[in-house]
Short mmCIF file of C-alpha atoms in Angstrom, two decimals:
data_model
loop_
_atom_site.label_atom_id
_atom_site.label_comp_id
_atom_site.label_asym_id
_atom_site.label_seq_id
_atom_site.Cartn_x
_atom_site.Cartn_y
_atom_site.Cartn_z
CA MET K 328 -23.30 -108.21 -114.81
CA ASP K 329 -24.88 -104.77 -114.50
CA LEU K 330 -23.93 -102.20 -117.12
CA LEU K 331 -23.52 -98.54 -116.29
CA GLU K 332 -26.04 -96.05 -117.61
CA TYR K 333 -23.83 -94.76 -120.40
CA GLN K 334 -23.10 -98.32 -121.52
CA ALA K 335 -26.80 -99.18 -121.51
CA LYS K 336 -27.55 -96.09 -123.57
CA GLU K 337 -24.95 -97.08 -126.15
CA LEU K 338 -26.95 -100.27 -126.68
CA PHE K 339 -30.21 -98.29 -126.76
CA ARG K 340 -28.76 -96.10 -129.46
CA GLU K 341 -27.72 -99.15 -131.51
CA VAL K 342 -31.29 -100.49 -131.63
CA GLY K 343 -32.93 -97.12 -132.26
CA ILE K 344 -34.26 -96.26 -128.80
CA PRO K 345 -34.03 -92.45 -128.57
CA VAL K 346 -31.50 -91.10 -126.06
CA LEU K 347 -30.22 -87.58 -125.43
CA PRO K 348 -26.85 -86.28 -126.66
CA SER K 349 -24.30 -87.22 -124.03
CA GLN K 350 -20.60 -87.44 -123.38
CA ARG K 351 -18.55 -89.69 -121.14
CA ILE K 352 -16.43 -87.78 -118.60
CA ASP K 353 -13.27 -89.48 -117.31
CA ASN K 354 -12.07 -86.50 -115.29
CA ALA K 355 -13.39 -83.04 -114.48
CA ARG K 356 -11.09 -81.37 -117.04
CA ASP K 357 -12.92 -83.15 -119.87
CA LEU K 358 -15.81 -80.74 -119.30
CA LYS K 359 -13.71 -77.91 -120.77
CA GLY K 360 -14.16 -79.63 -124.13
CA LEU K 361 -17.81 -80.56 -123.68
CA GLN K 362 -19.58 -80.88 -127.03
CA ILE K 363 -23.10 -80.63 -125.59
CA PRO K 364 -24.76 -77.22 -125.17
CA TYR K 365 -25.65 -76.09 -121.64
CA PRO K 366 -27.61 -76.66 -119.45
CA VAL K 367 -26.51 -80.25 -118.85
CA VAL K 368 -26.95 -82.95 -116.24
CA ILE K 369 -23.84 -84.49 -114.64
CA LYS K 370 -24.52 -88.07 -113.51
CA SER K 371 -22.49 -90.44 -111.37
CA GLN K 372 -21.89 -93.74 -113.18
CA VAL K 373 -22.29 -96.29 -110.42
CA ARG K 374 -24.43 -99.39 -110.34
CA ALA K 375 -26.13 -98.54 -107.07
CA GLY K 376 -29.63 -97.06 -107.14
CA GLY K 377 -30.69 -93.82 -105.52
CA ARG K 378 -28.10 -91.65 -107.27
CA GLY K 379 -30.38 -88.62 -107.32
CA ARG K 380 -31.17 -88.73 -103.62
CA ALA K 381 -27.50 -89.30 -102.76
CA GLY K 382 -26.36 -86.21 -104.68
CA GLY K 383 -24.92 -88.12 -107.63
CA VAL K 384 -27.01 -86.24 -110.21
CA ARG K 385 -26.49 -82.49 -110.58
CA PHE K 386 -27.51 -79.84 -113.08
CA ALA K 387 -25.00 -77.35 -114.49
CA GLU K 388 -25.60 -74.12 -116.38
CA ASN K 389 -22.01 -73.48 -117.44
CA THR K 390 -18.50 -74.95 -117.46
CA ILE K 391 -17.57 -73.69 -113.99
CA ASP K 392 -20.65 -75.25 -112.44
CA ALA K 393 -20.10 -78.46 -114.38
CA ILE K 394 -16.47 -78.87 -113.24
CA ALA K 395 -17.45 -78.17 -109.63
CA ALA K 396 -20.28 -80.70 -109.85
CA ALA K 397 -18.01 -83.30 -111.44
CA ARG K 398 -15.37 -82.96 -108.73
CA THR K 399 -18.00 -83.36 -106.05
CA ILE K 400 -19.54 -86.42 -107.68
CA PHE K 401 -16.17 -88.09 -108.33
CA ASN K 402 -15.55 -87.93 -104.56
CA LEU K 403 -19.03 -89.12 -103.64
CA ALA K 404 -19.41 -92.79 -102.76
CA ILE K 405 -22.92 -94.18 -103.28
CA LEU K 406 -23.44 -97.34 -101.25
CA GLY K 407 -19.67 -97.68 -101.04
CA GLU K 408 -19.01 -97.29 -104.78
CA TYR K 409 -17.02 -94.37 -106.19
CA PRO K 410 -17.64 -93.54 -109.86
CA GLN K 411 -14.84 -94.15 -112.34
CA VAL K 412 -16.57 -92.05 -114.98
CA LEU K 413 -19.44 -89.58 -115.18
CA LEU K 414 -22.02 -88.92 -117.87
CA ALA K 415 -22.75 -85.39 -119.06
CA GLU K 416 -26.11 -85.30 -120.78
CA ALA K 417 -28.37 -82.66 -122.27
CA LYS K 418 -31.20 -81.49 -120.04
CA TYR K 419 -34.69 -82.65 -121.03
CA ASN K 420 -38.01 -81.18 -119.95
CA ALA K 421 -40.42 -84.09 -119.62
CA ASP K 422 -44.14 -83.54 -119.28
CA ARG K 423 -44.76 -87.12 -118.09
CA GLU K 424 -42.58 -90.05 -117.06
CA PHE K 425 -43.23 -93.79 -117.62
CA TYR K 426 -41.51 -96.92 -116.36
CA LEU K 427 -40.73 -99.74 -118.83
CA ALA K 428 -38.85 -103.02 -118.41
CA VAL K 429 -38.32 -106.43 -119.96
CA VAL K 430 -37.25 -109.04 -117.45
CA LEU K 431 -36.64 -112.78 -117.49
CA ASP K 432 -39.01 -114.41 -115.01
CA TYR K 433 -37.30 -117.61 -113.86
CA ALA K 434 -40.45 -118.86 -112.10
CA GLN K 435 -42.56 -118.65 -115.25
CA ARG K 436 -39.58 -119.32 -117.54
CA ARG K 437 -40.84 -116.54 -119.76
CA PRO K 438 -39.92 -112.97 -120.60
CA VAL K 439 -42.25 -110.48 -118.94
CA LEU K 440 -43.00 -106.95 -120.10
CA LEU K 441 -43.45 -104.44 -117.27
CA GLY K 442 -44.80 -100.90 -117.45
CA SER K 443 -46.11 -98.15 -115.22
CA PRO K 444 -47.57 -94.73 -116.06
CA GLN K 445 -45.67 -93.43 -113.01
CA GLY K 446 -41.90 -93.45 -113.61
CA GLY K 447 -38.98 -91.80 -111.86
CA ILE K 448 -37.46 -92.03 -108.40
CA ASN K 449 -40.72 -92.61 -106.53
CA VAL K 450 -40.52 -96.39 -106.41
CA GLU K 451 -43.74 -96.76 -104.42
CA ALA K 452 -45.71 -94.95 -107.12
CA VAL K 453 -44.09 -97.06 -109.83
CA MET K 454 -45.00 -100.30 -108.07
CA GLU K 455 -48.54 -99.16 -107.25
CA HIS K 456 -49.40 -98.74 -110.93
CA LEU K 457 -47.18 -101.49 -112.34
CA GLN K 458 -48.68 -103.59 -115.15
CA GLN K 459 -47.27 -106.76 -116.71
CA VAL K 460 -47.67 -108.86 -119.84
CA VAL K 461 -46.15 -112.34 -120.06
CA VAL K 462 -44.72 -113.23 -123.47
CA ASP K 463 -45.96 -116.81 -123.54
CA GLN K 464 -45.81 -117.31 -127.30
CA GLU K 465 -43.71 -116.02 -130.17
CA PHE K 466 -43.26 -112.29 -129.70
CA SER K 467 -45.28 -109.91 -131.86
CA PRO K 468 -46.15 -106.18 -131.63
CA PHE K 469 -49.41 -107.27 -130.03
CA TYR K 470 -47.66 -107.82 -126.68
CA ALA K 471 -46.20 -104.33 -126.71
CA ARG K 472 -49.51 -102.64 -127.57
CA ARG K 473 -51.26 -104.70 -124.90
CA LEU K 474 -48.87 -103.43 -122.21
CA ALA K 475 -49.25 -99.82 -123.41
CA LEU K 476 -53.03 -100.09 -123.18
CA LYS K 477 -52.86 -101.66 -119.70
CA MET K 478 -50.73 -98.67 -118.63
CA GLY K 479 -53.48 -96.34 -119.74
CA VAL K 480 -51.59 -94.87 -122.68
CA LYS K 481 -53.90 -93.22 -125.21
CA GLY K 482 -53.95 -91.70 -128.67
CA GLU K 483 -50.85 -91.42 -130.82
CA LEU K 484 -48.68 -92.15 -127.80
CA ILE K 485 -49.72 -95.83 -127.96
CA ALA K 486 -47.69 -96.35 -131.14
CA SER K 487 -44.66 -94.46 -129.79
CA VAL K 488 -44.55 -96.33 -126.46
CA SER K 489 -45.26 -99.69 -128.13
CA GLU K 490 -42.36 -99.15 -130.52
CA ILE K 491 -39.99 -98.53 -127.58
CA ILE K 492 -41.19 -101.74 -125.88
CA GLU K 493 -40.62 -103.73 -129.08
CA LYS K 494 -37.06 -102.44 -129.42
CA MET K 495 -36.36 -103.22 -125.76
CA TYR K 496 -37.58 -106.77 -126.27
CA HIS K 497 -35.46 -107.33 -129.38
CA LEU K 498 -32.39 -106.02 -127.52
CA PHE K 499 -33.24 -108.34 -124.63
CA VAL K 500 -33.29 -111.39 -126.91
CA GLN K 501 -30.41 -110.35 -129.16
CA LYS K 502 -27.96 -109.92 -126.23
CA ASP K 503 -29.24 -112.74 -123.97
CA LEU K 504 -30.02 -110.20 -121.25
CA GLU K 505 -31.74 -110.66 -117.91
CA LEU K 506 -33.10 -107.14 -117.63
CA VAL K 507 -33.64 -104.11 -119.84
CA GLU K 508 -35.12 -101.16 -117.97
CA ILE K 509 -35.93 -97.57 -118.88
CA ASN K 510 -36.82 -95.39 -115.91
CA PRO K 511 -37.94 -92.89 -116.68
CA LEU K 512 -39.14 -92.80 -120.25
CA GLY K 513 -39.70 -89.08 -120.67
CA ILE K 514 -42.72 -87.81 -122.60
CA SER K 515 -42.43 -84.25 -123.89
CA PRO K 516 -45.44 -81.90 -124.24
CA THR K 517 -45.38 -82.67 -127.99
CA GLY K 518 -45.50 -86.44 -127.44
CA GLU K 519 -41.81 -87.12 -128.09
CA VAL K 520 -40.45 -90.11 -126.14
CA MET K 521 -36.92 -90.24 -124.68
CA ALA K 522 -35.04 -92.82 -122.59
CA LEU K 523 -33.74 -90.60 -119.78
CA ASP K 524 -32.15 -93.37 -117.71
CA GLY K 525 -31.46 -97.01 -118.39
CA LYS K 526 -30.32 -100.19 -116.75
CA ILE K 527 -29.20 -103.43 -118.36
CA THR K 528 -28.24 -106.68 -116.63
CA ALA K 529 -26.35 -109.16 -118.78
CA ASN K 530 -26.44 -112.91 -118.26
CA ASP K 531 -22.92 -113.83 -117.10
CA ALA K 532 -23.31 -117.35 -118.47
CA ALA K 533 -24.00 -115.95 -121.95
CA LEU K 534 -21.05 -113.55 -122.16
CA GLY K 535 -19.15 -116.06 -124.28
CA ARG K 536 -21.63 -115.44 -127.08
CA HIS K 537 -21.32 -111.64 -126.75
CA PRO K 538 -17.68 -110.51 -126.77
CA ASP K 539 -18.72 -106.84 -126.73
CA LEU K 540 -20.42 -107.31 -123.36
CA ALA K 541 -17.57 -109.47 -122.06
CA LEU K 542 -15.13 -106.65 -122.89
CA VAL K 543 -17.22 -104.21 -120.87
CA GLY K 544 -17.03 -106.58 -117.89
CA ALA K 545 -13.26 -106.97 -118.19
CA LYS K 546 -12.72 -103.20 -118.19
CA LYS K 547 -15.01 -102.81 -115.19
CA ASP K 548 -13.10 -105.37 -113.14
CA THR K 549 -9.72 -103.83 -113.93
CA GLN K 550 -10.82 -100.31 -113.00
CA GLN K 551 -12.50 -101.42 -109.79
CA ASP K 552 -9.50 -103.49 -108.74
CA GLN K 553 -7.10 -100.57 -109.25
CA LYS K 554 -9.32 -98.14 -107.40
CA SER K 555 -10.16 -100.43 -104.49
CA LEU K 556 -6.50 -101.35 -104.13
CA SER K 557 -5.52 -97.70 -103.87
CA TRP K 558 -8.19 -96.92 -101.32
CA SER K 559 -7.51 -99.96 -99.17
CA GLN K 560 -3.82 -99.20 -99.14
CA ALA K 561 -4.48 -95.60 -98.24
CA ALA K 562 -6.73 -96.65 -95.40
CA SER K 563 -4.14 -99.13 -94.24
CA ALA K 564 -1.47 -96.43 -94.28
CA SER K 565 -3.47 -94.33 -91.85
CA ASN K 566 -3.44 -97.13 -89.33
CA ASP K 567 0.18 -98.22 -89.31
CA CYS K 568 1.97 -95.04 -90.46
CA LYS K 569 4.20 -96.85 -92.93
CA LEU K 570 4.95 -96.53 -96.61
CA ASN K 571 2.31 -98.10 -98.84
CA TRP K 572 2.87 -98.83 -102.50
CA LEU K 573 0.12 -97.95 -104.94
CA ASN K 574 1.84 -98.51 -108.28
CA ARG K 575 5.40 -99.75 -108.76
CA GLU K 576 5.52 -97.95 -112.11
CA GLY K 577 4.44 -94.63 -110.61
CA ASN K 578 6.81 -91.74 -109.95
CA ILE K 579 4.99 -89.63 -107.34
CA GLY K 580 5.28 -90.01 -103.57
CA ILE K 581 2.63 -88.48 -101.32
CA LEU K 582 2.78 -87.47 -97.67
CA CYS K 583 -0.38 -86.24 -95.92
CA ASN K 584 -1.76 -86.00 -92.41
CA GLY K 585 -5.19 -87.64 -92.21
CA THR K 586 -6.90 -90.31 -94.30
CA GLY K 587 -9.49 -87.93 -95.74
CA LEU K 588 -6.84 -85.54 -97.01
CA MET K 589 -4.91 -88.41 -98.56
CA MET K 590 -8.01 -89.72 -100.33
CA ALA K 591 -8.85 -86.28 -101.71
CA THR K 592 -5.25 -85.87 -102.89
CA LEU K 593 -5.24 -89.28 -104.57
CA ASP K 594 -8.55 -88.53 -106.27
CA LEU K 595 -7.21 -85.34 -107.81
CA LEU K 596 -3.99 -87.00 -108.94
CA TYR K 597 -5.86 -89.86 -110.58
CA GLU K 598 -8.23 -87.39 -112.25
CA ALA K 599 -5.21 -85.56 -113.64
CA GLY K 600 -3.90 -88.79 -115.14
CA ALA K 601 -0.96 -89.09 -112.73
CA LYS K 602 0.52 -92.34 -111.42
CA PRO K 603 1.15 -92.12 -107.67
CA ALA K 604 3.80 -94.61 -106.61
CA ASN K 605 3.41 -94.61 -102.84
CA CYS K 606 1.75 -92.80 -99.98
CA LEU K 607 2.25 -92.33 -96.27
CA ILE K 608 -0.31 -90.92 -93.84
CA LEU K 609 0.90 -89.43 -90.58
CA GLY K 610 -1.97 -90.05 -88.18
CA THR K 611 -5.18 -88.03 -88.12
CA ASN K 612 -5.73 -84.30 -88.26
CA ALA K 613 -6.89 -84.41 -84.64
CA GLU K 614 -3.61 -85.97 -83.54
CA TRP K 615 -1.63 -83.32 -85.36
CA ASP K 616 -3.56 -80.51 -83.72
CA ALA K 617 -2.72 -81.88 -80.30
CA THR K 618 0.14 -80.51 -78.18
CA PRO K 619 2.80 -81.79 -78.21
CA HIS K 620 2.72 -83.02 -81.81
CA PRO K 621 3.49 -86.74 -81.73
CA GLY K 622 3.85 -86.95 -85.51
CA ILE K 623 6.69 -84.45 -85.71
CA GLU K 624 9.16 -87.07 -84.63
CA GLN K 625 8.00 -89.32 -87.45
CA LEU K 626 8.01 -86.66 -90.13
CA GLU K 627 11.65 -86.72 -91.16
CA LEU K 628 11.68 -90.51 -91.25
CA SER K 629 8.50 -90.41 -93.33
CA LEU K 630 10.07 -87.94 -95.77
CA GLU K 631 12.99 -90.31 -96.09
CA GLN K 632 10.72 -93.29 -96.80
CA VAL K 633 8.60 -91.52 -99.41
CA SER K 634 11.37 -89.69 -101.28
CA GLU K 635 13.95 -92.48 -101.36
CA ALA K 636 11.57 -95.12 -102.66
CA LYS K 637 12.61 -96.50 -106.05
CA GLY K 638 11.19 -94.62 -109.02
CA VAL K 639 9.88 -91.59 -107.10
CA LYS K 640 10.76 -88.37 -108.92
CA VAL K 641 8.32 -85.96 -107.28
CA VAL K 642 7.15 -85.78 -103.66
CA LEU K 643 3.90 -84.01 -102.83
CA VAL K 644 3.62 -82.93 -99.18
CA ASN K 645 0.06 -81.91 -98.31
CA ILE K 646 -0.41 -80.89 -94.67
CA LEU K 647 -3.25 -79.19 -92.80
CA GLY K 648 -2.95 -78.02 -89.20
CA GLY K 649 -2.67 -75.19 -86.71
CA ALA K 650 -0.14 -72.34 -86.85
CA THR K 651 2.35 -73.80 -84.38
CA PHE K 652 2.12 -77.19 -85.95
CA CYS K 653 2.71 -75.83 -89.45
CA GLU K 654 5.79 -73.95 -88.25
CA LYS K 655 7.21 -77.15 -86.82
CA VAL K 656 6.46 -79.07 -90.01
CA THR K 657 8.18 -76.40 -92.07
CA GLY K 658 11.22 -76.62 -89.84
CA VAL K 659 11.45 -80.39 -90.16
CA ILE K 660 11.15 -80.23 -93.94
CA ALA K 661 13.82 -77.50 -94.12
CA ALA K 662 16.20 -79.51 -91.94
CA TYR K 663 15.60 -82.64 -93.98
CA LEU K 664 16.23 -80.96 -97.32
CA GLN K 665 19.32 -79.20 -96.02
CA ARG K 666 20.74 -82.50 -94.91
CA LYS K 667 19.88 -84.14 -98.23
CA ALA K 668 21.49 -81.30 -100.14
CA GLY K 669 24.70 -82.00 -98.21
CA ARG K 670 25.21 -78.39 -97.25
CA THR K 671 23.69 -75.76 -94.99
CA LEU K 672 22.27 -72.57 -96.31
CA ASN K 673 24.89 -70.64 -94.37
CA GLY K 674 27.64 -72.56 -96.17
CA ASP K 675 31.16 -72.63 -94.84
CA ASP K 676 31.60 -68.89 -94.73
CA GLY K 677 28.01 -67.62 -94.47
CA ARG K 678 27.92 -66.22 -98.01
CA HIS K 679 24.80 -68.12 -99.10
CA ILE K 680 22.52 -66.71 -96.45
CA GLU K 681 23.97 -63.24 -96.87
CA ASP K 682 23.17 -63.47 -100.57
CA GLN K 683 19.62 -64.52 -99.78
CA LYS K 684 19.14 -61.45 -97.55
CA LYS K 685 20.23 -59.10 -100.30
CA ARG K 686 17.72 -60.19 -102.93
CA PRO K 687 14.29 -61.77 -103.14
CA PRO K 688 14.19 -65.57 -103.07
CA ARG K 689 13.28 -66.03 -106.73
CA ARG K 690 13.07 -69.54 -108.08
CA ASP K 691 16.00 -69.07 -110.43
CA ARG K 692 18.20 -67.97 -107.53
CA ARG K 693 17.46 -70.96 -105.38
CA LEU K 694 20.03 -73.50 -104.37
CA ALA K 695 20.16 -76.57 -106.51
CA PHE K 696 19.67 -80.11 -105.25
CA PRO K 697 21.63 -83.09 -106.51
CA SER K 698 19.81 -84.77 -109.38
CA ASN K 699 19.16 -87.92 -107.35
CA ILE K 700 16.83 -86.07 -104.94
CA PRO K 701 13.16 -85.88 -106.00
CA GLN K 702 11.54 -82.54 -106.59
CA PHE K 703 9.25 -81.38 -103.80
CA VAL K 704 5.81 -79.77 -104.07
CA VAL K 705 4.78 -78.52 -100.62
CA ARG K 706 1.35 -77.38 -99.50
CA ILE K 707 1.11 -76.50 -95.82
CA VAL K 708 -2.12 -74.77 -94.85
CA GLY K 709 -3.21 -73.57 -91.43
CA GLY K 710 -0.48 -71.28 -90.16
CA ASN K 711 1.87 -68.66 -91.56
CA SER K 712 3.59 -71.16 -93.78
CA GLN K 713 1.68 -70.39 -96.95
CA ALA K 714 3.68 -69.73 -100.04
CA GLU K 715 3.33 -65.96 -100.16
CA SER K 716 4.43 -65.60 -96.55
CA VAL K 717 7.48 -67.64 -97.31
CA LYS K 718 8.35 -65.86 -100.51
CA ASP K 719 7.99 -62.40 -98.98
CA SER K 720 10.00 -63.03 -95.81
CA TYR K 721 13.30 -61.23 -95.41
CA GLY K 722 15.64 -60.37 -92.57
CA GLU K 723 16.19 -63.06 -89.97
CA ALA K 724 16.84 -66.41 -91.63
CA SER K 725 13.83 -68.32 -90.32
CA GLU K 726 13.00 -71.89 -91.30
CA ARG K 727 10.43 -70.57 -93.75
CA GLU K 728 13.00 -68.37 -95.42
CA GLN K 729 15.37 -71.27 -95.66
CA LEU K 730 12.74 -73.33 -97.42
CA ALA K 731 11.99 -70.44 -99.75
CA ALA K 732 15.59 -70.51 -100.90
CA MET K 733 15.43 -74.19 -101.74
CA PRO K 734 14.20 -75.79 -104.95
CA VAL K 735 10.83 -76.49 -103.41
CA HIS K 736 7.57 -75.65 -105.18
CA TRP K 737 5.19 -73.97 -102.74
CA GLU K 738 1.47 -73.88 -103.48
CA ASP K 739 -1.37 -72.88 -101.15
CA ASN K 740 -4.06 -74.00 -103.56
CA LEU K 741 -4.52 -77.78 -103.77
CA ASP K 742 -5.50 -77.73 -107.44
CA LEU K 743 -2.34 -75.80 -108.29
CA ALA K 744 -0.25 -78.14 -106.16
CA ILE K 745 -1.70 -81.11 -108.04
CA ALA K 746 -1.06 -79.44 -111.40
CA GLN K 747 2.54 -78.64 -110.42
CA THR K 748 3.10 -82.21 -109.23
CA VAL K 749 1.73 -83.73 -112.42
CA SER K 750 3.73 -81.34 -114.59
CA LEU K 751 6.98 -82.20 -112.80
CA ALA K 752 6.22 -85.93 -112.89
CA ARG K 753 5.63 -85.81 -116.63
CA SER K 754 8.74 -83.76 -117.29
CA THR K 755 10.91 -86.34 -115.54
CA LYS K 756 9.74 -88.99 -118.00
CA ASN K 757 11.28 -87.02 -120.83
CA LEU K 758 14.70 -86.76 -119.23
#
């Protein structure tokens, strides 16, 4: 079992290996309460290597940059793995970088100390200068000093590097590990040593003797299962255009056009701590931009499926497309909601629409839906259907005006639409 960097550093800290001040980040909003002074490094917490080259490590000078970096990294898969958490860490200016490791060599049946005076992401340079010392008898500080000398370490730095190797070895034995790696070990201009990145591989067969490590593995499996289930269901939804359940205890239904848009929407909802119940993807963006629009005929049925599912209290509609397409989508949504409300905006004698013409369509003057109909948050981007256009329209009772008079929450900005959705979903729990 491979630990994540922040988990490895917690163990480093326990045995006295120096690490930088850091903070675990579960969602981008956590960065507003960051306790570490800027500049910081935002790191993806995945087990795959090559995070730096893949864009999973970014520097930030302030909160705005940090939140933007976090949102990008949360949506960045590295070798197919999306991070569940990030690590925000203080920036460190290293003068030199070493590579250190303790590994169990099954061929020799001995622990082996590894070290290179060239650390960092250049693997070829690390391997070219790699030195090793086999621990073939009872461990003593001699083995650590021997490796440091073989690496070419000189002066007072010999004691500092040797001490780090000793602590790595004791951690290796204490936890029955298969690998303890520090890459790089940063060396400051003053000779200070710092574990800038770390990797630990636990022996699965020994987890029974280490409940703390076993707990880490249990949490990892649960998080990965939930995430992979959501993604696979979302991908499946894009293929068969049917309702897919994500969480039977959730209370948010989602309707999007295109798998990518659905994944981005799900990411933001999960980051905000929401519990999406179901999702439905209406084809691809390319299909929706075509003429005629094949998905229009499915839209009202899809609205019915998402909103009438058990437990759904809020429906988030997130649609991107061309101007004509967005007009048609708006019309379908308006017709659907009118039908669900059991009345037309014109009413029996036309008084409702006449009232709407006389005064702006403020939220508190909107028609009310029966309590059994979910609340709708609608984001339609690409035509003239944006919220301000709807809110400012007067005169002829167009479909957009009709929607503006309904209890529908319009948001052009996706972040605001997510925030509105989460707020409504939480408020329904308190009813």
